[in-house]
CSV table of C-alpha atoms and ligand atoms in Angstrom, one decimal:
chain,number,residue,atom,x,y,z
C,4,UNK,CA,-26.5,-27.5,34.1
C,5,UNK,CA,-25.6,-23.2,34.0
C,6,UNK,CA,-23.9,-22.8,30.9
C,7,UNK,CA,-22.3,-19.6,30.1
C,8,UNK,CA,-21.6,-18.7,26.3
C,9,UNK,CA,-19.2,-15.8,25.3
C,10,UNK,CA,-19.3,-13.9,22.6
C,11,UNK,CA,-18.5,-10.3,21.1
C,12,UNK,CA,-18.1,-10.7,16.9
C,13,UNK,CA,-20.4,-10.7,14.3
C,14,UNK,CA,-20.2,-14.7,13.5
C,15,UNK,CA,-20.0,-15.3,17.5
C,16,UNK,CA,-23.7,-15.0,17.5
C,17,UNK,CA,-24.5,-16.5,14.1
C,18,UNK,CA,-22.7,-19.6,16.0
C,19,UNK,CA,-24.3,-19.5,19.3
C,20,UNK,CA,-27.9,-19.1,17.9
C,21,UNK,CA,-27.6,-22.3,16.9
C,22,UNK,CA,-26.1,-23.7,20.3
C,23,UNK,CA,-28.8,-21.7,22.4
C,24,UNK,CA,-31.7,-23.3,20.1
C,25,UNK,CA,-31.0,-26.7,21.6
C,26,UNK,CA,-29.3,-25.8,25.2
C,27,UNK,CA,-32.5,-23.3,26.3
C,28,UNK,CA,-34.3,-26.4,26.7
C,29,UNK,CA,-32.6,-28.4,28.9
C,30,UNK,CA,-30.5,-26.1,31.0
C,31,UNK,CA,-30.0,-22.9,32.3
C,32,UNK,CA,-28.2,-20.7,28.9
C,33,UNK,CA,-26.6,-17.5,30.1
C,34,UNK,CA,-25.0,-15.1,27.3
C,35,UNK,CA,-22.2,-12.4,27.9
C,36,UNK,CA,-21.3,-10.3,24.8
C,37,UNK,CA,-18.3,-8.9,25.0
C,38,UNK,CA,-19.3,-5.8,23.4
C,39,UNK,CA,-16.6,-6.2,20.7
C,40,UNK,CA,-19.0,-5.2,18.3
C,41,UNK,CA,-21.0,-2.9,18.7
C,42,UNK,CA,-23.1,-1.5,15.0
C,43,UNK,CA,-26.3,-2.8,14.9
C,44,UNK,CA,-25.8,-4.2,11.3
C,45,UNK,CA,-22.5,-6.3,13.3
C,46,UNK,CA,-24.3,-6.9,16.4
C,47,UNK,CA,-28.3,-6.9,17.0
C,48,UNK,CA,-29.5,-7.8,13.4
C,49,UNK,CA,-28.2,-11.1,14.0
C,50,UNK,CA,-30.1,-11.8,17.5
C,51,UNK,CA,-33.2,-10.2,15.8
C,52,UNK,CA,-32.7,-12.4,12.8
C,53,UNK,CA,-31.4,-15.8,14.6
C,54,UNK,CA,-33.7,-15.4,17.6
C,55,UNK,CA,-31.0,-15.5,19.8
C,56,UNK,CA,-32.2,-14.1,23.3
C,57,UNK,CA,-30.6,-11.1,24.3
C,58,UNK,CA,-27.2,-11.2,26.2
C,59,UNK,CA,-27.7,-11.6,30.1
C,60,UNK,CA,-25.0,-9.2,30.4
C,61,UNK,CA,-23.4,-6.8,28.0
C,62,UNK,CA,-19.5,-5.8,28.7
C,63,UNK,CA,-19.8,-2.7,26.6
C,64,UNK,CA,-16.2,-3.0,25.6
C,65,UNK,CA,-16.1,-1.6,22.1
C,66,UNK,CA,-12.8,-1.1,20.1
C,67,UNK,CA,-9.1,-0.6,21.2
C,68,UNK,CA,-5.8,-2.1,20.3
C,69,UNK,CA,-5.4,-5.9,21.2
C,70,UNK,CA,-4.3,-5.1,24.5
C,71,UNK,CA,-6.6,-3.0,25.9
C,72,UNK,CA,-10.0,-4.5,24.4
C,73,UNK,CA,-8.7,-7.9,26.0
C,74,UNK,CA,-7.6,-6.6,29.3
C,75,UNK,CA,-11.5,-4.9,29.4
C,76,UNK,CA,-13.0,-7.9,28.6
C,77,UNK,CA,-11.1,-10.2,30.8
C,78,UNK,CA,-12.0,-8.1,34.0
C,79,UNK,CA,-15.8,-8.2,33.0
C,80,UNK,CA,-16.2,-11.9,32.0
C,81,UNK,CA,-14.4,-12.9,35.0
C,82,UNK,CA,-16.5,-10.7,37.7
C,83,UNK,CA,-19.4,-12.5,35.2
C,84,UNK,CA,-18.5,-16.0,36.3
C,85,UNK,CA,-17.4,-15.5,39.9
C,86,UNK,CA,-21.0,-14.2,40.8
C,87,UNK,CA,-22.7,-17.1,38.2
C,88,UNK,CA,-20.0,-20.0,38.8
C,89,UNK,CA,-21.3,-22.1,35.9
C,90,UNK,CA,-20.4,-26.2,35.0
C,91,UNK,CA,-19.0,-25.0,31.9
C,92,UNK,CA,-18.5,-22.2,30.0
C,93,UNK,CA,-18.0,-21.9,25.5
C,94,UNK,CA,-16.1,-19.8,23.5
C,95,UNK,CA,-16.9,-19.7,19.7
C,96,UNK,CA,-14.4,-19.1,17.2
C,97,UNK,CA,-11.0,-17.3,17.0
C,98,UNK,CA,-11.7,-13.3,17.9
C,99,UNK,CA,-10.7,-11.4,20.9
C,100,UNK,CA,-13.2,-11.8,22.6
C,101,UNK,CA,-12.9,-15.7,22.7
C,102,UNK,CA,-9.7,-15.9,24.2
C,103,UNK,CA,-10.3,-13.7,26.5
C,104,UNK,CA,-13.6,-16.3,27.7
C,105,UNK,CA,-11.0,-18.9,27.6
C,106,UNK,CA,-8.3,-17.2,29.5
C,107,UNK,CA,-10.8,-15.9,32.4
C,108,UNK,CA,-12.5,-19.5,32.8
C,109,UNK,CA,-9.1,-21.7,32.6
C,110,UNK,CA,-7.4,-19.2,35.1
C,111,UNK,CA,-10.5,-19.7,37.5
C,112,UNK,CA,-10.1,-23.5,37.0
C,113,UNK,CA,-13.4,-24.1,35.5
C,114,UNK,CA,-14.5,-26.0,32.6
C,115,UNK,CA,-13.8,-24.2,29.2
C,116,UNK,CA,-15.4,-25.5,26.1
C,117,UNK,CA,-13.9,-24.7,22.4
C,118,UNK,CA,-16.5,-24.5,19.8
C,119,UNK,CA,-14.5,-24.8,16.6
C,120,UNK,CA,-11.8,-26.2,18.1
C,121,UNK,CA,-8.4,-27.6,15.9
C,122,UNK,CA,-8.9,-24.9,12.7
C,123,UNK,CA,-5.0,-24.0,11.9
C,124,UNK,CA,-4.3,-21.6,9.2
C,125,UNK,CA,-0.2,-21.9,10.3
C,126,UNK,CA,-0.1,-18.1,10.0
C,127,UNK,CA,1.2,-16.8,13.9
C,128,UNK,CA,0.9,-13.2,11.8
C,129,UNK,CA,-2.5,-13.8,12.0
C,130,UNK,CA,-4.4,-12.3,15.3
C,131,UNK,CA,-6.9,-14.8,14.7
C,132,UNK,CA,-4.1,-17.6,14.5
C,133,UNK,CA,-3.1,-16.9,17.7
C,134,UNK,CA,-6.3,-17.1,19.8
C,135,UNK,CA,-6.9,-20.5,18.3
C,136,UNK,CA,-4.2,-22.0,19.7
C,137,UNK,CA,-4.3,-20.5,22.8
C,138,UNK,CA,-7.8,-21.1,23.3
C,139,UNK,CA,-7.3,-24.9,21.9
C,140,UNK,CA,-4.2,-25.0,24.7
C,141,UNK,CA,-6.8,-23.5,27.5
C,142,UNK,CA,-9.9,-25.8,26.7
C,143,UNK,CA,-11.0,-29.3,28.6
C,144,UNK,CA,-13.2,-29.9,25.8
C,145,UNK,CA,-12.1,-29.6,22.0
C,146,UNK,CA,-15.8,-29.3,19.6
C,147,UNK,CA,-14.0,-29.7,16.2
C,148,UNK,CA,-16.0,-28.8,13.2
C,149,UNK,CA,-13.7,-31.3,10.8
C,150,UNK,CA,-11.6,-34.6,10.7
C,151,UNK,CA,-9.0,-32.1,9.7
C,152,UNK,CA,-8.8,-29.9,13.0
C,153,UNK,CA,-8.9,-33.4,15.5
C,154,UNK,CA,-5.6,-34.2,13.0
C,155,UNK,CA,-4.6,-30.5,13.8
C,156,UNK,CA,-4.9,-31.0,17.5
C,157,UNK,CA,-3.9,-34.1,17.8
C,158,UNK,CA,-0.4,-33.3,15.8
C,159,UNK,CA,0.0,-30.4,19.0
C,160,UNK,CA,-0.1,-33.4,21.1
C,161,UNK,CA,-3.8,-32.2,22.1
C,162,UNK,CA,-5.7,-35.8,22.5
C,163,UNK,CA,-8.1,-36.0,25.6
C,164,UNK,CA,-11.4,-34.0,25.5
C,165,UNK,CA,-12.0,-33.8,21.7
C,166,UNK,CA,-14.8,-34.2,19.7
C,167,UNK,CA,-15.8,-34.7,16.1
C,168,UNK,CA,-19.3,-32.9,15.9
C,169,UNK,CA,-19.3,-30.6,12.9
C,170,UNK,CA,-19.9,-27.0,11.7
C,171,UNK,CA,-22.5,-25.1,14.1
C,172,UNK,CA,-22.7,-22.6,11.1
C,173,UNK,CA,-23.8,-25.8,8.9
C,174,UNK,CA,-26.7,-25.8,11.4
C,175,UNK,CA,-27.5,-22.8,11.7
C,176,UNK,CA,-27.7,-21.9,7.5
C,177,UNK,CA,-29.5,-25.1,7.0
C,178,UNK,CA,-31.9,-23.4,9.2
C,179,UNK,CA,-32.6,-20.4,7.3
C,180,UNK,CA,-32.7,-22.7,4.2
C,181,UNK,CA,-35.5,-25.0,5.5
C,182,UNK,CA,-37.1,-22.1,7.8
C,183,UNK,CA,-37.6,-20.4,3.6
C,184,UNK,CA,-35.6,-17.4,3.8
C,185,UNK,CA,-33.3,-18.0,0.9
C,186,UNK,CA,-36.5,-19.3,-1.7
C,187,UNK,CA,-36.4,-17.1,-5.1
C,188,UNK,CA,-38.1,-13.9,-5.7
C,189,UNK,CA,-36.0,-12.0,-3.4
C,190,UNK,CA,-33.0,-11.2,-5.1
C,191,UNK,CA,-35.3,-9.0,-7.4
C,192,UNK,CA,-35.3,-6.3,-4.8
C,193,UNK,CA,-31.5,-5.8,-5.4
C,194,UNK,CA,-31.7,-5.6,-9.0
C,195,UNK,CA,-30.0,-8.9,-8.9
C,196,UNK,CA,-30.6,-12.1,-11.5
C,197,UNK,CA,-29.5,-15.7,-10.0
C,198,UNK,CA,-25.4,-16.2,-11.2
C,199,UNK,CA,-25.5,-12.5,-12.8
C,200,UNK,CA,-23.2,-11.0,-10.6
C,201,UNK,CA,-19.9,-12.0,-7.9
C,202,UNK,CA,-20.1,-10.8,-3.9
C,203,UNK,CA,-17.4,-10.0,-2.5
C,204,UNK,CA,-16.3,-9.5,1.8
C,205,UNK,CA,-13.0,-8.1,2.8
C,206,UNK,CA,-12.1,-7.5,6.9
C,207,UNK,CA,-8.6,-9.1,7.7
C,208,UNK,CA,-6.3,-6.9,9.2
C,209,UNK,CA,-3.7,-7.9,7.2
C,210,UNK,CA,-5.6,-7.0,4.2
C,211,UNK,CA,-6.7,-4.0,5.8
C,212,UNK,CA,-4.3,-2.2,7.3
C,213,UNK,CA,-1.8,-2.5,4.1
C,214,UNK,CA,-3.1,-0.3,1.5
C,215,UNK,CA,-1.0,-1.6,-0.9
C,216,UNK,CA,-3.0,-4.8,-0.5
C,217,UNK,CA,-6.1,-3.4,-0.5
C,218,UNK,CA,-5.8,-1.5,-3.2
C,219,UNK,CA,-4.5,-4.3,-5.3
C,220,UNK,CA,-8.0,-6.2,-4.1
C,221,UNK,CA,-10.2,-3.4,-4.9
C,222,UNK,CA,-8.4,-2.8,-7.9
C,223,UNK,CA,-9.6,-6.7,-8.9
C,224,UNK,CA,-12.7,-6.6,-8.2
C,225,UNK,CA,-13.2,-3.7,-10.6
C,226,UNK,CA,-11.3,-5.6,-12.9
C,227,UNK,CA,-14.4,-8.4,-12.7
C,228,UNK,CA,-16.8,-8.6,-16.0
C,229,UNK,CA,-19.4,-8.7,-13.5
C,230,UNK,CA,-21.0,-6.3,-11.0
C,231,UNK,CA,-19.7,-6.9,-7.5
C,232,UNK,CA,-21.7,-6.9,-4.3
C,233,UNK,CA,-19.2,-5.7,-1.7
C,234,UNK,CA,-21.0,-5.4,1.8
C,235,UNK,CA,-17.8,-3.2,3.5
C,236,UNK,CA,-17.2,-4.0,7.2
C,237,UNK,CA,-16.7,-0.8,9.1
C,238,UNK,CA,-12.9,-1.3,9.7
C,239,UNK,CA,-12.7,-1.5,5.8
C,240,UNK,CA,-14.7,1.5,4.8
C,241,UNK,CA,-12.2,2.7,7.2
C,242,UNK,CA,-9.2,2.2,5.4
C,243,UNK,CA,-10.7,2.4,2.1
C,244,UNK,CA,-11.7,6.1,3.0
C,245,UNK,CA,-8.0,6.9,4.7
C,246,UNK,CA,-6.1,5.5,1.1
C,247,UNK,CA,-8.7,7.1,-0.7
C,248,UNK,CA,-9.7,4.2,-2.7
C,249,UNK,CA,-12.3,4.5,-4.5
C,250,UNK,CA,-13.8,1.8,-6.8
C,251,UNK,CA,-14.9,1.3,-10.6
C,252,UNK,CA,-18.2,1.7,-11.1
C,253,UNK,CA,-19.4,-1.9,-11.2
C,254,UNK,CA,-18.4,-2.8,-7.8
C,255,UNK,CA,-21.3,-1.8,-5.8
C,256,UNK,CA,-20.7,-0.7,-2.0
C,257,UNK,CA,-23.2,-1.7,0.8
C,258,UNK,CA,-23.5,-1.7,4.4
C,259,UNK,CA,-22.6,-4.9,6.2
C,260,UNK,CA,-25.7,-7.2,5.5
C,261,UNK,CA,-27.8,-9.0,8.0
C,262,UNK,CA,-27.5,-12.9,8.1
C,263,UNK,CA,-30.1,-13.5,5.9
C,264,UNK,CA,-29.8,-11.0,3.2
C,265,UNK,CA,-26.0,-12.2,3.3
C,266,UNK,CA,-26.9,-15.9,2.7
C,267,UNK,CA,-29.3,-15.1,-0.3
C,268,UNK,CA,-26.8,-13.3,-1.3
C,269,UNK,CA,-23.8,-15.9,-1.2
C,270,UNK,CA,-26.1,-19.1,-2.6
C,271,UNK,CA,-27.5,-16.9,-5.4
C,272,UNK,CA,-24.1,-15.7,-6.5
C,273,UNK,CA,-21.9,-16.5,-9.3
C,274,UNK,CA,-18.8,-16.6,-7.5
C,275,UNK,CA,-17.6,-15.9,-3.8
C,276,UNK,CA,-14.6,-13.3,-3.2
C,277,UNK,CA,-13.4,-12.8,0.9
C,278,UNK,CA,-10.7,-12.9,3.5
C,279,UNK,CA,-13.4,-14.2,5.7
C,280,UNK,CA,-13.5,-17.8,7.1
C,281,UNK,CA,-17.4,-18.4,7.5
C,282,UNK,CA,-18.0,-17.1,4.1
C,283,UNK,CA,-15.4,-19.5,2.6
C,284,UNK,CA,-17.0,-22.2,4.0
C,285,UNK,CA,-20.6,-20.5,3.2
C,286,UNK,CA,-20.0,-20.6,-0.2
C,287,UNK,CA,-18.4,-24.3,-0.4
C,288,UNK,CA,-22.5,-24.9,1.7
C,289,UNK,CA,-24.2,-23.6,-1.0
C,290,UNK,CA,-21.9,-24.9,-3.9
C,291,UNK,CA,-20.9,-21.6,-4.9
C,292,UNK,CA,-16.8,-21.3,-6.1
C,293,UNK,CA,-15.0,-19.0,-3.8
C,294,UNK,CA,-11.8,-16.9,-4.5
C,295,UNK,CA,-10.3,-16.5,-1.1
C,296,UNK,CA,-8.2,-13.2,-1.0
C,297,UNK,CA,-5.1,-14.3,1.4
C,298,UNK,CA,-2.1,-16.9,1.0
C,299,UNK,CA,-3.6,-19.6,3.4
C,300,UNK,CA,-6.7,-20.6,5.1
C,301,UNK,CA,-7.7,-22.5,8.5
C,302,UNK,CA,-10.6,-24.4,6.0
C,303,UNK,CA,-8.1,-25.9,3.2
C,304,UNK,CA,-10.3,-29.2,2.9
C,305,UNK,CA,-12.5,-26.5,0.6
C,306,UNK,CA,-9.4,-25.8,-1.4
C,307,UNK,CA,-8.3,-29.6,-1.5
C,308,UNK,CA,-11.8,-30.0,-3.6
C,309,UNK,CA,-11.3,-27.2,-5.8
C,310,UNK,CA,-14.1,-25.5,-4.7
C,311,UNK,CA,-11.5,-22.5,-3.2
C,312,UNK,CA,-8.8,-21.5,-4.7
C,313,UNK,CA,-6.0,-19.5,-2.9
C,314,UNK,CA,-5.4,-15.6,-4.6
C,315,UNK,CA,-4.0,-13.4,-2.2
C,316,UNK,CA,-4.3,-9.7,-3.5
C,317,UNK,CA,-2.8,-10.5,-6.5
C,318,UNK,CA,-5.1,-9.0,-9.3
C,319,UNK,CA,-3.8,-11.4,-12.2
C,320,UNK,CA,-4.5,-14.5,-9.9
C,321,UNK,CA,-7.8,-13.3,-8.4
C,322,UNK,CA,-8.9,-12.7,-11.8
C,323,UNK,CA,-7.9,-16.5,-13.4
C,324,UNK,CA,-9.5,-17.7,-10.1
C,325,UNK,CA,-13.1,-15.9,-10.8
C,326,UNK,CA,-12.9,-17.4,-14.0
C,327,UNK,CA,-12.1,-20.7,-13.2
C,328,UNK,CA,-14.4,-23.6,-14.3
C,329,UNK,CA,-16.7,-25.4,-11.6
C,330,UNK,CA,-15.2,-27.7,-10.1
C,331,UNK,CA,-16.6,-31.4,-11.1
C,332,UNK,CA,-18.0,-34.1,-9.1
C,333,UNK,CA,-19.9,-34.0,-5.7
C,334,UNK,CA,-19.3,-31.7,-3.2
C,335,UNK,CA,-17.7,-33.9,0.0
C,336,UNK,CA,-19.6,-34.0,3.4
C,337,UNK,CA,-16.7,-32.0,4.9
C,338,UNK,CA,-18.4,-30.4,8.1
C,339,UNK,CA,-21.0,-32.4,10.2
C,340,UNK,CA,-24.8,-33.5,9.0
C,341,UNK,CA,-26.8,-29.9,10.5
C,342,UNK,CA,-26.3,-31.4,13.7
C,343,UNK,CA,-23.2,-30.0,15.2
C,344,UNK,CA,-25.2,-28.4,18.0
C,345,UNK,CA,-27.2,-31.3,19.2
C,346,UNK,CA,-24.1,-33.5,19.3
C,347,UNK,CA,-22.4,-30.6,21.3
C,348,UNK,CA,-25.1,-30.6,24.0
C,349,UNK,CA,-24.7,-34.3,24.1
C,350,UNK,CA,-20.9,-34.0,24.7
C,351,UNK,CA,-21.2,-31.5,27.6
C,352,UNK,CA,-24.4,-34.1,29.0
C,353,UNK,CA,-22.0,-36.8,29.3
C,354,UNK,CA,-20.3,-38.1,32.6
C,355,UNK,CA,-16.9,-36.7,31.6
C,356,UNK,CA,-16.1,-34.6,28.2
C,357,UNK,CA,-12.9,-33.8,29.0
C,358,UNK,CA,-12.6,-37.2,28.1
C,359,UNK,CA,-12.6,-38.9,24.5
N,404,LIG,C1,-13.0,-9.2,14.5
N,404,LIG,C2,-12.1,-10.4,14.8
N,404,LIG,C3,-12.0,-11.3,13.6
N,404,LIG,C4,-13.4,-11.7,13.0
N,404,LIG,C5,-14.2,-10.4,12.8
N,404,LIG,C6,-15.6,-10.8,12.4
N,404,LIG,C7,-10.3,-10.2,16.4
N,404,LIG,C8,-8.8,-9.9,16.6
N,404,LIG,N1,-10.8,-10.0,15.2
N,404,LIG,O1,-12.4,-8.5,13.5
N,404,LIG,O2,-11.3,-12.5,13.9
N,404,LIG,O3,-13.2,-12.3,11.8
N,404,LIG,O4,-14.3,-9.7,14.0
N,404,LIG,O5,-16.3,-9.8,11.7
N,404,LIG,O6,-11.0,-10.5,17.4
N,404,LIG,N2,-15.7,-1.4,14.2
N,404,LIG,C9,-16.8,-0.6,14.1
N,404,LIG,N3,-18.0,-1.1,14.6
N,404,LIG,C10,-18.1,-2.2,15.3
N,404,LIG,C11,-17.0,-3.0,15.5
N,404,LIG,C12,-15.8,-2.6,14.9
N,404,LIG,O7,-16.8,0.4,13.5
N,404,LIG,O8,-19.2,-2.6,15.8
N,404,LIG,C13,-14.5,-0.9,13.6
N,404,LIG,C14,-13.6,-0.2,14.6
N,404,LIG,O9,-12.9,0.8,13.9
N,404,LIG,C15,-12.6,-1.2,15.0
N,404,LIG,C16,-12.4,-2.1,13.8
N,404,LIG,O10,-13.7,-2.1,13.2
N,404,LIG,O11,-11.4,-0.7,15.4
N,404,LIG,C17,-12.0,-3.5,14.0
N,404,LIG,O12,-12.9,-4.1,14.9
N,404,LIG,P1,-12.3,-5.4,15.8
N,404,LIG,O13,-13.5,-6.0,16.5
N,404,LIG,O14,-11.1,-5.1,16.5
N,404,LIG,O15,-11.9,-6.4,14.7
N,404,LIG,P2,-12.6,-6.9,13.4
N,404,LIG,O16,-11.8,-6.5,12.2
N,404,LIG,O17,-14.1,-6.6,13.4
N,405,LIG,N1,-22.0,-11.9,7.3
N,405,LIG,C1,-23.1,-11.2,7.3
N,405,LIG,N2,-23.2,-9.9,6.7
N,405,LIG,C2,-22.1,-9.4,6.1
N,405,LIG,C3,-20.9,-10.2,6.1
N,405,LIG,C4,-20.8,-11.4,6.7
N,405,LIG,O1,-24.1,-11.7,7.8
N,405,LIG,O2,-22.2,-8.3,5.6
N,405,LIG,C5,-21.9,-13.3,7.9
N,405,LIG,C6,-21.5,-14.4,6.9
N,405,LIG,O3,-22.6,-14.8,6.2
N,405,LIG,C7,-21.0,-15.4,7.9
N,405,LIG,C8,-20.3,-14.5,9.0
N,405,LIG,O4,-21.0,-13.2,8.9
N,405,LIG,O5,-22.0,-16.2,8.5
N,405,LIG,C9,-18.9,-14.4,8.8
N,405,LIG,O6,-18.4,-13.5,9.7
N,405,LIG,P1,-17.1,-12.6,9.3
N,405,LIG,O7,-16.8,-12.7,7.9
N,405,LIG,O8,-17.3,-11.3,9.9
N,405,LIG,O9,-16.0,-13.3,10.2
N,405,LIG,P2,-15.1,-14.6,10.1
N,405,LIG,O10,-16.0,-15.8,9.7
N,405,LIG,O11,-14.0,-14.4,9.1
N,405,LIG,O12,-14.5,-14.8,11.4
């Protein structure tokens, strides 16, 4: 089979590493990146790190309000797939860039795979929010990480085409973990002692783009006993600059991180702080609490367990929730086995997986 993968954002290629691992070997894998990002710490560190091939064809689309960056990226993935006419094409995730995969393949009438299909945070404020359902509304086949997002689909009357596989993500940080990448000794070069410190990742637009909010986050994390790791994504540096925010001296401000350094990071950590949904469910992986810093989340299985706790910006909350306890018993098997990408291959193999 041709099978054409789109994707554009930093945790686009984290997930389709782990798909291209296991498709390169038995069919034809082509790759458009969308070009949504475009830093080398957002973009090629992770194909260098995750030996993800480069992309067959690069869309160079960069930044721009929704509009525009989807309108560019439409018109380039669909010239893409008239000249390459694959059997299927995926979309990872919830950006930009994968609804507009899903839009160009479903208007072309041909098949459109969602990996990490069914996650609903119920939040239509939510740009992210959005695309999912969309996407979800778009796609012949639905490759749902959790028993939770086939409920999710199922209650939107979506039935036909989905699949229970698990977390690509799982697969791909298990990976690193049996490949030795996150084995002791390392955390030395940062100055850094195992559970000594909290790291903390911050990108929403809705925490972004309100400095009120942000300033009430930054504002906690200095608060923390703790020194904080704070790798900044570019559109927060951003913000943080324009509101002149500047933070106490114990929160320590870094460049975004490569996979890697990231996970060492995250599994060697006290405690998790982010708006971001793969480090929420990162830090659930590795057993690490996690303070997520919005109102709701499209992972609340990883609240229901107490291993999350919900804090918006609020400094008092964020601050009870860093210093919560850990949680007690065993951690649930909530996403998959390590296998999610295997079992998608063997869903897009079969004789019809827009059936289920
Ligand atoms: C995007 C996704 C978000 C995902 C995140 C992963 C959408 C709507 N948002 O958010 O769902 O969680 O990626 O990290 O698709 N910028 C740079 N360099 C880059 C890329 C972006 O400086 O390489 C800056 C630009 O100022 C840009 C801003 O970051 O305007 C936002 O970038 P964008 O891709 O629009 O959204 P993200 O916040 O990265
Ligand atoms: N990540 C990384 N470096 C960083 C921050 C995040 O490698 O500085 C990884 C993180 O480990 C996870 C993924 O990026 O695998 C999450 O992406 P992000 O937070 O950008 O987006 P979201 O998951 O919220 O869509």
């Amino acid at each position: 089979m041709k099978i054409v993968s789109i994707v554009g954002a930093r945790p686009q290629f984290i997930k389709a590493a782990a798909l291209s691992r296991v498709l390169r070997d038995r069919h034809e894998d082509i790759l458009i990146h969308t070009g949504q990002h475009y830093d080398a710490q957002l973009s090629d560190v992770f194909f260098a790190e995750l030996d993800l091939p480069p992309p067959d064809y690069h869309l160079g689309v960069g930044s721009d309000s929704h509009a525009r960056q989807t309108a560019r990226m439409l018109e380039g993935i669909e010239s893409v797939l008239l000249d390459e006419l694959p059997d299927c094409v995926l979309v990872y995730g919830d950006t930009n860039s994968t609804l507009a995969g899903a839009l160009a393949t479903a208007k072309l009438g041909l098949p459109l795979a969602h990996v990490e299909a069914g996650l609903r945070s119920y939040d239509r404020t939510m740009p992210e929010e959005l695309n999912r359902v969309l996407t979800d509304h778009c796609a012949d086949v639905l490759l749902c990480p959790s028993a939770l997002a086939v409920s999710n689909l199922a209650r939107e009357g979506i039935r036909g085409g989905v699949h229970l596989v698990g977390d690509v993500m799982y697969d791909s940080l298990l990976r690193q973990v049996q490949d030795g990448w996150l084995e002791g000794g390392q955390l030395a070069q940062w100055g850094l002692s195992p559970q000594s410190y909290v790291i903390a990742t911050v990108h929403r637009a809705a925490n972004t783009d309100d400095a009120s909010r942000l300033a009430s986050i930054v504002q906690a994390l200095g608060l923390l006993p703790e020194p904080v790791i704070f790798p900044v994504h570019p559109r927060t540096r951003k913000a943080m600059l324009d509101a002149g925010l500047a933070p106490s001296a114990n929160v320590r401000l870094l460049e975004p991180l490569g996979y890697r350094d990231m996970l060492l990071l995250e599994s060697n950590a006290r405690c998790v702080l982010t708006d971001s949904g793969g480090v929420q469910k990162e830090a659930f992986f590795f057993g690490v609490p996690c303070v997520t810093l919005r109102d709701e989340t499209e992972w609340p299985e990883t609240v229901d367990c107490g291993w999350n706790v919900l804090a918006g910006c609020d400094v008092e909350r964020i601050a009870a929730a860093a210093d919560r306890p850990l949680p007690e018993g065993e951690r649930p098997l909530l996403f998959g086995d390590g296998h999610a990408a295997e079992k998608i291959v063997e869903v897009l193999e079969s004789d019809d997986p827009s059936h289920s």
